[in-house]
Short mmCIF file of C-alpha atoms in Angstrom, two decimals:
data_model
loop_
_atom_site.label_atom_id
_atom_site.label_comp_id
_atom_site.label_asym_id
_atom_site.label_seq_id
_atom_site.Cartn_x
_atom_site.Cartn_y
_atom_site.Cartn_z
CA MET T 10 0.09 0.05 0.03
CA ALA T 11 2.72 2.43 0.77
CA ALA T 12 4.36 2.29 -2.67
CA LEU T 13 0.80 2.97 -4.21
CA THR T 14 0.43 6.23 -2.36
CA THR T 15 4.15 7.12 -3.03
CA ILE T 16 3.83 6.71 -6.80
CA GLN T 17 0.83 8.98 -6.96
CA LYS T 18 3.08 11.77 -5.74
CA THR T 19 3.84 13.59 -9.13
CA LEU T 20 6.74 15.66 -10.23
CA ILE T 21 5.83 17.53 -13.56
CA GLU T 22 8.43 18.00 -16.19
CA HIS T 23 8.23 20.20 -19.49
CA VAL T 24 9.22 17.89 -22.22
CA MET T 25 9.99 19.11 -25.68
CA PRO T 26 11.30 17.02 -28.61
CA ARG T 27 14.79 17.75 -30.04
CA ARG T 28 15.32 18.94 -33.58
CA ASP T 29 17.76 17.39 -35.96
CA TYR T 30 20.02 19.36 -38.15
CA VAL T 31 17.32 20.34 -40.60
CA GLY T 32 14.73 21.06 -38.00
CA ARG T 33 12.66 17.78 -38.03
CA PRO T 34 11.55 16.30 -34.43
CA THR T 35 13.78 13.50 -33.25
CA PRO T 36 12.54 10.60 -30.93
CA ARG T 37 14.74 11.86 -28.04
CA PHE T 38 13.58 14.52 -25.53
CA GLU T 39 15.09 17.61 -23.95
CA TRP T 40 14.27 18.54 -20.57
CA THR T 41 13.27 22.12 -20.16
CA GLY T 42 12.57 22.27 -16.32
CA ILE T 43 10.11 21.50 -13.67
CA ALA T 44 6.73 23.05 -14.16
CA GLY T 45 5.16 22.10 -10.86
CA VAL T 46 4.91 19.62 -7.98
CA GLU T 47 1.78 17.74 -6.78
CA GLY T 48 1.86 16.13 -3.36
CA GLU T 49 4.30 15.90 -0.50
CA PHE T 50 7.35 13.54 -0.83
CA ALA T 51 10.57 13.08 1.12
CA LYS T 52 14.01 12.79 -0.34
CA GLY T 53 14.46 9.29 -1.76
CA GLU T 54 10.90 8.58 -2.36
CA VAL T 55 9.61 7.23 -5.71
CA VAL T 56 8.02 10.07 -7.90
CA SER T 57 6.51 9.87 -11.25
CA LEU T 58 7.55 12.37 -14.12
CA VAL T 59 4.67 13.60 -16.13
CA ASP T 60 4.70 15.28 -19.50
CA HIS T 61 2.51 18.38 -18.62
CA SER T 62 1.26 18.57 -22.37
CA THR T 63 -0.27 15.01 -22.44
CA ASN T 64 -0.54 14.35 -18.70
CA GLU T 65 1.20 10.97 -19.43
CA GLU T 66 3.67 9.61 -17.01
CA PHE T 67 7.07 8.95 -18.76
CA ALA T 68 9.14 7.79 -16.01
CA ARG T 69 9.54 7.07 -12.30
CA GLY T 70 12.41 7.57 -10.18
CA LEU T 71 13.88 8.22 -6.75
CA SER T 72 13.73 12.02 -5.86
CA ASN T 73 17.04 13.62 -4.90
CA TYR T 74 15.09 16.42 -3.08
CA ASP T 75 12.03 16.47 -0.87
CA SER T 76 8.88 18.32 -2.25
CA ALA T 77 9.56 21.52 -0.55
CA ALA T 78 12.99 21.73 -2.01
CA VAL T 79 11.75 20.86 -5.39
CA ARG T 80 9.31 23.67 -5.40
CA SER T 81 11.92 26.14 -4.41
CA ILE T 82 14.12 25.06 -7.22
CA ALA T 83 11.46 24.83 -9.86
CA GLY T 84 12.23 27.17 -12.91
CA HIS T 85 15.74 27.48 -12.07
CA ARG T 86 18.89 26.35 -13.92
CA ARG T 87 20.92 23.33 -12.45
CA ASP T 88 23.84 25.72 -11.45
CA GLU T 89 21.53 27.87 -9.32
CA ILE T 90 20.35 24.96 -7.18
CA ALA T 91 23.20 24.83 -4.65
CA ARG T 92 22.71 28.51 -3.97
CA ILE T 93 18.88 28.22 -3.60
CA LEU T 94 19.10 25.43 -1.28
CA GLY T 95 21.99 27.02 0.71
CA VAL T 96 24.18 24.15 -0.05
CA ASP T 97 27.97 24.39 -0.29
CA SER T 98 28.66 23.44 -4.03
CA ALA T 99 32.40 22.67 -3.22
CA ALA T 100 31.48 19.88 -0.76
#
Protein backbone atom coordinates (compact mmCIF):
# COMPACT_ATOMS: atom_id res chain seq x y z
CA MET A 1 0.00 0.00 0.00
CA ALA A 2 2.76 2.49 0.83
CA ALA A 3 4.23 2.12 -2.66
CA LEU A 4 0.89 3.02 -4.24
CA THR A 5 0.56 6.27 -2.28
CA THR A 6 4.19 7.14 -3.02
CA ILE A 7 3.76 6.59 -6.76
CA GLN A 8 0.78 8.95 -6.81
CA LYS A 9 3.06 11.84 -5.86
CA THR A 10 3.94 13.55 -9.11
CA LEU A 11 6.79 15.72 -10.31
CA ILE A 12 5.80 17.43 -13.54
CA GLU A 13 8.42 18.16 -16.19
CA HIS A 14 8.28 20.18 -19.40
CA VAL A 15 9.30 17.89 -22.26
CA MET A 16 10.14 19.14 -25.73
CA PRO A 17 11.25 17.06 -28.71
CA ARG A 18 14.78 17.73 -29.93
CA ARG A 19 15.27 18.85 -33.51
CA ASP A 20 17.71 17.31 -35.96
CA TYR A 21 20.05 19.37 -38.16
CA VAL A 22 17.24 20.27 -40.60
CA GLY A 23 14.66 21.05 -37.92
CA ARG A 24 12.73 17.78 -37.86
CA PRO A 25 11.67 16.38 -34.46
CA THR A 26 13.76 13.44 -33.26
CA PRO A 27 12.55 10.71 -30.88
CA ARG A 28 14.80 11.95 -28.04
CA PHE A 29 13.60 14.54 -25.56
CA GLU A 30 15.11 17.67 -24.08
CA TRP A 31 14.33 18.53 -20.47
CA THR A 32 13.31 22.14 -20.09
CA GLY A 33 12.56 22.24 -16.39
CA ILE A 34 10.14 21.52 -13.61
CA ALA A 35 6.67 22.93 -14.26
CA GLY A 36 5.18 22.00 -10.90
CA VAL A 37 4.94 19.55 -8.05
CA GLU A 38 1.86 17.67 -6.87
CA GLY A 39 1.72 16.10 -3.42
CA GLU A 40 4.30 15.86 -0.68
CA PHE A 41 7.31 13.52 -0.74
CA ALA A 42 10.60 13.03 1.07
CA LYS A 43 14.07 12.76 -0.40
CA GLY A 44 14.55 9.23 -1.71
CA GLU A 45 10.86 8.53 -2.34
CA VAL A 46 9.60 7.28 -5.68
CA VAL A 47 8.06 10.01 -7.84
CA SER A 48 6.53 9.90 -11.29
CA LEU A 49 7.54 12.26 -14.07
CA VAL A 50 4.66 13.53 -16.16
CA ASP A 51 4.63 15.34 -19.51
CA HIS A 52 2.39 18.29 -18.70
CA SER A 53 1.23 18.66 -22.30
CA THR A 54 -0.23 15.12 -22.43
CA ASN A 55 -0.59 14.41 -18.69
CA GLU A 56 1.12 11.06 -19.32
CA GLU A 57 3.68 9.51 -17.01
CA PHE A 58 6.95 8.87 -18.86
CA ALA A 59 9.23 7.82 -16.00
CA ARG A 60 9.51 7.00 -12.30
CA GLY A 61 12.51 7.51 -10.11
CA LEU A 62 13.90 8.31 -6.68
CA SER A 63 13.81 11.99 -5.83
CA ASN A 64 17.08 13.68 -4.87
CA TYR A 65 15.12 16.34 -2.96
CA ASP A 66 11.95 16.57 -0.90
CA SER A 67 8.87 18.26 -2.36
CA ALA A 68 9.53 21.59 -0.59
CA ALA A 69 13.04 21.78 -2.05
CA VAL A 70 11.78 20.85 -5.52
CA ARG A 71 9.19 23.64 -5.34
CA SER A 72 11.91 26.15 -4.41
CA ILE A 73 14.23 25.16 -7.30
CA ALA A 74 11.48 24.83 -9.94
CA GLY A 75 12.16 27.15 -12.85
CA HIS A 76 15.85 27.60 -12.02
CA ARG A 77 18.95 26.35 -13.82
CA ARG A 78 20.97 23.43 -12.47
CA ASP A 79 23.90 25.72 -11.59
CA GLU A 80 21.61 27.76 -9.28
CA ILE A 81 20.36 24.85 -7.14
CA ALA A 82 23.16 24.86 -4.52
CA ARG A 83 22.74 28.61 -3.94
CA ILE A 84 18.95 28.37 -3.65
CA LEU A 85 19.10 25.45 -1.23
CA GLY A 86 21.98 26.98 0.75
CA VAL A 87 24.31 24.07 0.05
CA ASP A 88 28.06 24.46 -0.36
CA SER A 89 28.66 23.33 -3.96
CA ALA A 90 32.35 22.65 -3.20
CA ALA A 91 31.41 19.93 -0.71
